[in-house]
Coordinates of C-alpha atoms and ligand atoms in Angstrom, one line a residue:
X1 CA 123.0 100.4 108.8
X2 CA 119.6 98.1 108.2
X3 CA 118.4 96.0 110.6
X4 CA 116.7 93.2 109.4
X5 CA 113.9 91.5 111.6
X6 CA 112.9 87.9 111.3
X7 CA 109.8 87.1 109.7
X8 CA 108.1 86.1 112.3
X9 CA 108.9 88.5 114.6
X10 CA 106.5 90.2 115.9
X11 CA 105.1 93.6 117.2
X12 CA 106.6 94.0 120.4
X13 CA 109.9 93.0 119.1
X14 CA 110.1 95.2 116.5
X15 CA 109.5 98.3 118.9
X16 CA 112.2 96.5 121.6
X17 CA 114.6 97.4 118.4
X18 CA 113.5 100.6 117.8
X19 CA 113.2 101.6 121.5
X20 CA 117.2 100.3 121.6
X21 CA 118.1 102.5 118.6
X22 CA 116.4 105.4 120.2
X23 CA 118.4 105.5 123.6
X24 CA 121.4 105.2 121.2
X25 CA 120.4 108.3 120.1
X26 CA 119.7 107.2 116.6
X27 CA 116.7 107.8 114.7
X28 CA 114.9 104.3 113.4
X29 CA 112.9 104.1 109.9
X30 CA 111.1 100.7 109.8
X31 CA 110.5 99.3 106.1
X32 CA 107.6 97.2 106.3
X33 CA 107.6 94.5 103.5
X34 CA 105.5 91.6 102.6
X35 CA 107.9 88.7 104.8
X36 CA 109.8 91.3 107.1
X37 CA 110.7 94.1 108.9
X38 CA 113.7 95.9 108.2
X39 CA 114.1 99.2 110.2
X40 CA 116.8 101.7 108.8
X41 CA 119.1 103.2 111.3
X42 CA 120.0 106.7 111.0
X43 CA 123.3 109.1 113.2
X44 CA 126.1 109.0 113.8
X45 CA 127.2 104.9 113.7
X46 CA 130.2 105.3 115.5
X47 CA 127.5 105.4 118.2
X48 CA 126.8 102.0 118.0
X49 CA 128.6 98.6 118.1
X50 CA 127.2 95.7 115.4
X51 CA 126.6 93.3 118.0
X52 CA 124.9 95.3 120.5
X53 CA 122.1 95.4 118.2
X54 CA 122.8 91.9 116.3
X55 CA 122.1 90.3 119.7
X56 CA 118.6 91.5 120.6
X57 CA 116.1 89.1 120.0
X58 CA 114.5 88.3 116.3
X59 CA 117.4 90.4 115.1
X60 CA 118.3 88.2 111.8
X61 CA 120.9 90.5 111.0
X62 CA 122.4 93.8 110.8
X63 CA 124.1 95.2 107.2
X64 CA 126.5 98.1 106.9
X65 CA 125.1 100.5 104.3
X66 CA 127.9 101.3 102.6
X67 CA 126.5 104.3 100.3
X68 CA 126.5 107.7 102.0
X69 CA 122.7 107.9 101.1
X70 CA 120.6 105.8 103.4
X71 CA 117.0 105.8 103.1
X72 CA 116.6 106.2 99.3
X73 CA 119.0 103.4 98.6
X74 CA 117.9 100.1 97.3
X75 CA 119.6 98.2 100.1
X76 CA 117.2 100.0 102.3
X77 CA 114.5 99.3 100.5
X78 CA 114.4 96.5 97.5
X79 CA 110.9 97.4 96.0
X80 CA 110.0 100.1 93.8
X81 CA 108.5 103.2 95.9
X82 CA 104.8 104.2 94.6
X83 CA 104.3 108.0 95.7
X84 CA 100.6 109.0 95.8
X85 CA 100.5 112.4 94.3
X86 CA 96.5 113.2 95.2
X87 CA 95.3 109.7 93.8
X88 CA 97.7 109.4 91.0
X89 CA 100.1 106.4 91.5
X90 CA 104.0 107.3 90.6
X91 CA 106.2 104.5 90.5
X92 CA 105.9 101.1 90.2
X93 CA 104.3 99.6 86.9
X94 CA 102.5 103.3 86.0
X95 CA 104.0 105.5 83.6
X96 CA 102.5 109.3 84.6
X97 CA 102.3 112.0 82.2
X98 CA 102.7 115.7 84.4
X99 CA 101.7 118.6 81.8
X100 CA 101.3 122.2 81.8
X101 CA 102.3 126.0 81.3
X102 CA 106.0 127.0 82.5
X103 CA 104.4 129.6 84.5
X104 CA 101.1 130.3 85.4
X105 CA 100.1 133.4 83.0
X106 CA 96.6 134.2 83.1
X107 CA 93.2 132.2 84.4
X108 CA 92.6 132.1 80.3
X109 CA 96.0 130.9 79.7
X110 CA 95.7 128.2 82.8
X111 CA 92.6 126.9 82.0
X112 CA 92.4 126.4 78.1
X113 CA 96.0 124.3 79.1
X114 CA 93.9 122.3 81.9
X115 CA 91.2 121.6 80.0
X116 CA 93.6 120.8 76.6
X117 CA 95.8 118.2 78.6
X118 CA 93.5 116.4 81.0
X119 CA 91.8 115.2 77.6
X120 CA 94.8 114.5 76.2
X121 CA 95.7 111.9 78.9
X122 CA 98.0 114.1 81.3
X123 CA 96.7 113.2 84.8
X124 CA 98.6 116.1 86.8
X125 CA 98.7 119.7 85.7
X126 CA 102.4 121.6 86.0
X127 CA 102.5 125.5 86.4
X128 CA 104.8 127.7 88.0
X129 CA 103.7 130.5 90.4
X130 CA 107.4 131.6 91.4
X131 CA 109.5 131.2 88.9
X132 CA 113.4 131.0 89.1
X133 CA 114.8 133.1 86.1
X134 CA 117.9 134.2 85.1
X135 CA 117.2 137.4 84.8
X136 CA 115.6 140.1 87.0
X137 CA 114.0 141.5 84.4
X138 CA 112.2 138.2 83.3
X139 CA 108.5 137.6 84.5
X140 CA 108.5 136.0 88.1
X141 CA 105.9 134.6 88.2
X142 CA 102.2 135.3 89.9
X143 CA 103.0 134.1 93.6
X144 CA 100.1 133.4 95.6
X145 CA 97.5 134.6 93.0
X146 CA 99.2 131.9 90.7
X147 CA 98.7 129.4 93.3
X148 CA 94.7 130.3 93.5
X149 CA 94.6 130.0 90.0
X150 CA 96.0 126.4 90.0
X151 CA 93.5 125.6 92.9
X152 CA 91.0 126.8 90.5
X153 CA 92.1 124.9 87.6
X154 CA 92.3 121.6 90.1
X155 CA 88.9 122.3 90.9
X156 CA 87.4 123.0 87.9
X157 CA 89.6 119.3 86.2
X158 CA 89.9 117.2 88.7
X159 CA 94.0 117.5 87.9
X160 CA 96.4 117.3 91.1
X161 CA 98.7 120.1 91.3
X162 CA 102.5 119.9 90.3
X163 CA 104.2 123.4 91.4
X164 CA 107.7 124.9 92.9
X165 CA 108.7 126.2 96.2
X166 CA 111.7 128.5 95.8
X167 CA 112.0 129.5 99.7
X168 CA 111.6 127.6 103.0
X169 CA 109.3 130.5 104.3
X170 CA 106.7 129.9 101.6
X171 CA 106.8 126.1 102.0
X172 CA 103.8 125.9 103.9
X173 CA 101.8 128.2 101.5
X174 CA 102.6 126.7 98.5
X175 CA 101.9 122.9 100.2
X176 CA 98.0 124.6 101.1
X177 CA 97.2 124.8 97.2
X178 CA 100.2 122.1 96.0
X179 CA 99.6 118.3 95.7
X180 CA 103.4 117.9 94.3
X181 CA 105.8 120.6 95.4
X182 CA 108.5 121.2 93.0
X183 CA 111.9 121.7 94.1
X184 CA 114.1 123.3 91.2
X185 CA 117.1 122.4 89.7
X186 CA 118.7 126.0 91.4
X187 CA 117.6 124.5 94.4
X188 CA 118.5 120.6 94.9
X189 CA 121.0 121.6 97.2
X190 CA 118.9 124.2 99.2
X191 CA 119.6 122.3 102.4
X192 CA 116.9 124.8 104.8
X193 CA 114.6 124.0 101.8
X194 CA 114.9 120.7 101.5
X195 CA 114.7 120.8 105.6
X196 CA 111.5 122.6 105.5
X197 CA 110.4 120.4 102.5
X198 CA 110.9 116.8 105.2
X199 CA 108.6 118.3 107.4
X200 CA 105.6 118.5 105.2
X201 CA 103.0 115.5 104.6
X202 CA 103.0 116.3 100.8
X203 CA 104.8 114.6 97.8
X204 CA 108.1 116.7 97.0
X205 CA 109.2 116.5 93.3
X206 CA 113.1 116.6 93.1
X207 CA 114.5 118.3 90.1
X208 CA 118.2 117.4 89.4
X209 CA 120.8 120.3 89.4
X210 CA 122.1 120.8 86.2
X211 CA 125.9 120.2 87.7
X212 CA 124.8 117.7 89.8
X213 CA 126.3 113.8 90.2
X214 CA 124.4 110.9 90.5
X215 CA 125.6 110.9 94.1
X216 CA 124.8 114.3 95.3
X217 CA 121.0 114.0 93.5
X218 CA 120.7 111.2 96.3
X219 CA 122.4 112.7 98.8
X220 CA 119.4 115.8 98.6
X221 CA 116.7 112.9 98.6
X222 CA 118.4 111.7 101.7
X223 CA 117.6 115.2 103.2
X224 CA 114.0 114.9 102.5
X225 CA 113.6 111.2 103.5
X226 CA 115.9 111.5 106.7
X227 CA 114.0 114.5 107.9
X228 CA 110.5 112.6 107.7
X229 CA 108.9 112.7 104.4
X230 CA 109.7 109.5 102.1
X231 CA 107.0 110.8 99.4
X232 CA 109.7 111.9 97.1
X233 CA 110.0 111.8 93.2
X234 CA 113.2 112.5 91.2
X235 CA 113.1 114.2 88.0
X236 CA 116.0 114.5 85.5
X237 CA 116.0 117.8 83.7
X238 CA 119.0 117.8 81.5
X239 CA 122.5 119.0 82.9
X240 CA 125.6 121.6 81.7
X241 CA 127.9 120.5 78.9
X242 CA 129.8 122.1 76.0
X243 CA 126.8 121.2 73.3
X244 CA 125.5 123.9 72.6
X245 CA 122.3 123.0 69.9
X246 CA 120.5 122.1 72.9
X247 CA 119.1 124.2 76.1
X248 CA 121.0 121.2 78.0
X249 CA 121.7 117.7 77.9
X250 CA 119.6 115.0 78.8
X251 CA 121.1 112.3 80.7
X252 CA 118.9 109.5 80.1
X253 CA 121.8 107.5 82.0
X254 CA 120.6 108.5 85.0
X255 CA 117.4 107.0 84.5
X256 CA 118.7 103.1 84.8
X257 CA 121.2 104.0 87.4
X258 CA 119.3 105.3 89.6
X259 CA 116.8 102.6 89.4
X260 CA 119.8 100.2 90.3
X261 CA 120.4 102.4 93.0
X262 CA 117.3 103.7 94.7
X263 CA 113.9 102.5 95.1
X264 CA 112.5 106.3 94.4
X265 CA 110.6 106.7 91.3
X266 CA 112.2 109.0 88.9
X267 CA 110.6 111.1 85.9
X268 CA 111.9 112.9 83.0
X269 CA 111.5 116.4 81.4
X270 CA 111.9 116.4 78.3
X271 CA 111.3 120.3 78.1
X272 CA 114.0 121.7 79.9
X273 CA 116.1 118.6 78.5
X274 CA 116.1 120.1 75.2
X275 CA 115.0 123.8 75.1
X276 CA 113.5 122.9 71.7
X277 CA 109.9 121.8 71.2
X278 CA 110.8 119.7 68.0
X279 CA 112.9 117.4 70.4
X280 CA 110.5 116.9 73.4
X281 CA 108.5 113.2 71.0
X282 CA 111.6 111.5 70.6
X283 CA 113.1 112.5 73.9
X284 CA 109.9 111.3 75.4
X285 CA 110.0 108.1 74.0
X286 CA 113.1 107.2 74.9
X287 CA 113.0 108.2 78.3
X288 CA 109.7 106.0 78.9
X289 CA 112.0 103.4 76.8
X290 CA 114.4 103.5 78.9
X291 CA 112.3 103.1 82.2
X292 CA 111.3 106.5 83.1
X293 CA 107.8 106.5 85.8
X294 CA 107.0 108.9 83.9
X295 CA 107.5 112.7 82.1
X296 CA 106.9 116.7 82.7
X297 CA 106.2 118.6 79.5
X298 CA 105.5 122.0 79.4
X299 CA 102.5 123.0 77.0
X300 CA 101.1 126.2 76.4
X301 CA 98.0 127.2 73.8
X302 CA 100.2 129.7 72.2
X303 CA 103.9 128.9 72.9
X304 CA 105.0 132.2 70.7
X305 CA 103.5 134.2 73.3
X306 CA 104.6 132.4 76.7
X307 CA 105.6 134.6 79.1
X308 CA 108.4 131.8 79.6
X309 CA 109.8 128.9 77.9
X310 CA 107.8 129.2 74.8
X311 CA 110.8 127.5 72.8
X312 CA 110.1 124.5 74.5
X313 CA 106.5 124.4 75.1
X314 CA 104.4 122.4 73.1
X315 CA 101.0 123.1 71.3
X316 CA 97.6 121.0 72.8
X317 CA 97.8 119.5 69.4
X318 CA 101.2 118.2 69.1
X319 CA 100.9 117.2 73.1
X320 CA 98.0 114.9 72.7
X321 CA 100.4 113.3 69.8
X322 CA 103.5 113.2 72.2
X323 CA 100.9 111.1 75.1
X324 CA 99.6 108.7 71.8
X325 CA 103.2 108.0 71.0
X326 CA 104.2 107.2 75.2
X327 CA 101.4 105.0 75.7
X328 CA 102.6 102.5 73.1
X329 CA 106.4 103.1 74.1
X330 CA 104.9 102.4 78.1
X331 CA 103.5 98.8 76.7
X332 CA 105.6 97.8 74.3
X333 CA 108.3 97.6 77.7
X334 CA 105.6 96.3 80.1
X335 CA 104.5 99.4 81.6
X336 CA 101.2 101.2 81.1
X337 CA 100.0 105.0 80.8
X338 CA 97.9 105.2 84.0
Ligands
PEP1 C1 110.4 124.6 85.6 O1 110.0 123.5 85.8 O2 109.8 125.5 84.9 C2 111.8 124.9 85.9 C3 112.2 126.2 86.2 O3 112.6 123.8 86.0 P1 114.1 123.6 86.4 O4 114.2 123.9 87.9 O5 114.4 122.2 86.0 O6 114.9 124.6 85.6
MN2 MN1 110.1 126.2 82.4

């Protein structure tokens, strides 16, 4: 349930409320707006009567949530969430373009890719250092020695870092060299990951599972934000059906309802959307059309010879088109390329 406060109650009120839901044994999330207070209250609710809590003072009134997610729904909080992923504003009016290699291959490889798509506009750099693949036989990445390379290409750009976290035991060493830890679509529903993931201080990028509802995609961002860490962005990556011209489908629906739904900013990529590098520029557009915060595209300065996803990585070239092409989408529907 929310609590709302009334606006002019003040300090000391607020933390009479809290101090009430915690010998409840709840767990309190205050929402701090621009007129009020509303504090989000989190257990088991058969803990609670209404009016025990309606009653305390510059209570103005207590509302049911009725969704099974909590935290990241809109009745908990009406504005748009803005996550700050090291400087770089997701959310709100920006549109954010994430880009980079599938997997971190090489320093070479890295850094041609950094340099190619920080001056085509991209203002985080993607790159996978342990890579989920379907087979065992595929490359897995570089682990740790990937993760030193994307330090280096940080370092050497000035791009934040975008990269996944397969296993709760590597969370805190991928969070020393991350500035946005992925979470993979294999994993959305990693529940000791996502645990491990609500502990950290750092932005968590939430990929959707390719079988995954609308509900359940919340339900994982409700493990993140009810653990402790509200920096979370969702990111649709195309889901299972029976089409079979295309790597998977992307749901662009999921883009407007979740914004009815949730205050959480939510991205698109277009790469694993597709599987095909001639359909990431349309794909783009539309999702920024259709009110994306933003996209991930995989690029890589010879996609023939990628180690992984070459099929839908695109060239420098063809990228620096693809961010020409989203910037007049982004203001022709009130948003703007940050
Ligand atoms: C990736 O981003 O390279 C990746 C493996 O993504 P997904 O988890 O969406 O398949
Ligand atoms: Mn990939």
């Amino acid at each position: 349930m929310i609590i709302v406060m009334e606006a002019h109650a003040r300090e000391e009120d607020i933390q009479h409320v809290v101090s009430r839901i915690k010998e409840l044994g709840l767990t309190p999330h205050l929402s701090q707006g621009v007129e009020r207070t509303i504090i989000g209250v989190i257990g088991d609710e058969r803990l609670i009567q209404k009016d025990q809590l309606s009653l305390l003072p510059h209570v103005e009134n207590v509302i049911p949530i009725l969704k099974p997610y909590k935290l990241a729904s809109r009745d908990f909080k009406q504005t748009d969430s803005i996550i700050d992923v090291a400087g770089v504003k997701v959310g709100g009016k920006n549109v954010v373009v994430m880009a980079g290699p599938c997997s971190v291959e090489t320093e070479e490889q890295l850094m041609i890719t950094a340099d190619a798509v920080k001056a085509a506009g991209a203002l985080l750099l993607r790159g996978g250092a342990y890579k989920p693949r379907t087979s065992p036989y595929a490359f897995q990445g570089l682990g740790e020695d990937g993760l030193k390379l994307l330090a280096k290409a940080r370092e050497k750009t000035g791009l934040g870092i975008v990269t996944e976290v397969m296993e709760s035991p590597d969370v805190d060493l991928v969070a020393d060299y991350a500035d946005l830890l992925q979470v993979g679509a294999r994993n959305m529903q990693n529940t000791k990951l996502l645990r491990a993931l609500s502990k950290i201080r750092k932005p968590i990028l939430l990929k959707r599972n390719f079988s995954a509802t609308l509900n359940e995609f919340l339900m994982s961002a409700e493990y993140l934000l009810s653990g402790g860490n509200d920096q979370v962005i969702l990111c649709e990556r195309g889901i299972r059906t029976f089409v079979e011209y295309t790597r998977n489908t992307l749901d662009l629906n999921i883009v407007p309802a979740v914004k009815q739904l949730s205050h959480l900013p939510i991205i698109v990529d277009p790469s694993h959307g597709t599987g095909r590098h001639d359909l990431i520029l349309p794909m783009s557009r539309a999702a920024i059309a259709c009110g994306a915060d933003g996209l991930i595209v995989e690029v890589h300065p010879n996609p023939a010879k990628a180690f992984s996803d070459g099929d839908q990585s695109l060239t420098p070239a063809v990228f620096q088109q693809l961010v020409m092409e989203v910037k007049a989408v982004a203001n022709a529907v009130g948003r703007s390329l940050s």
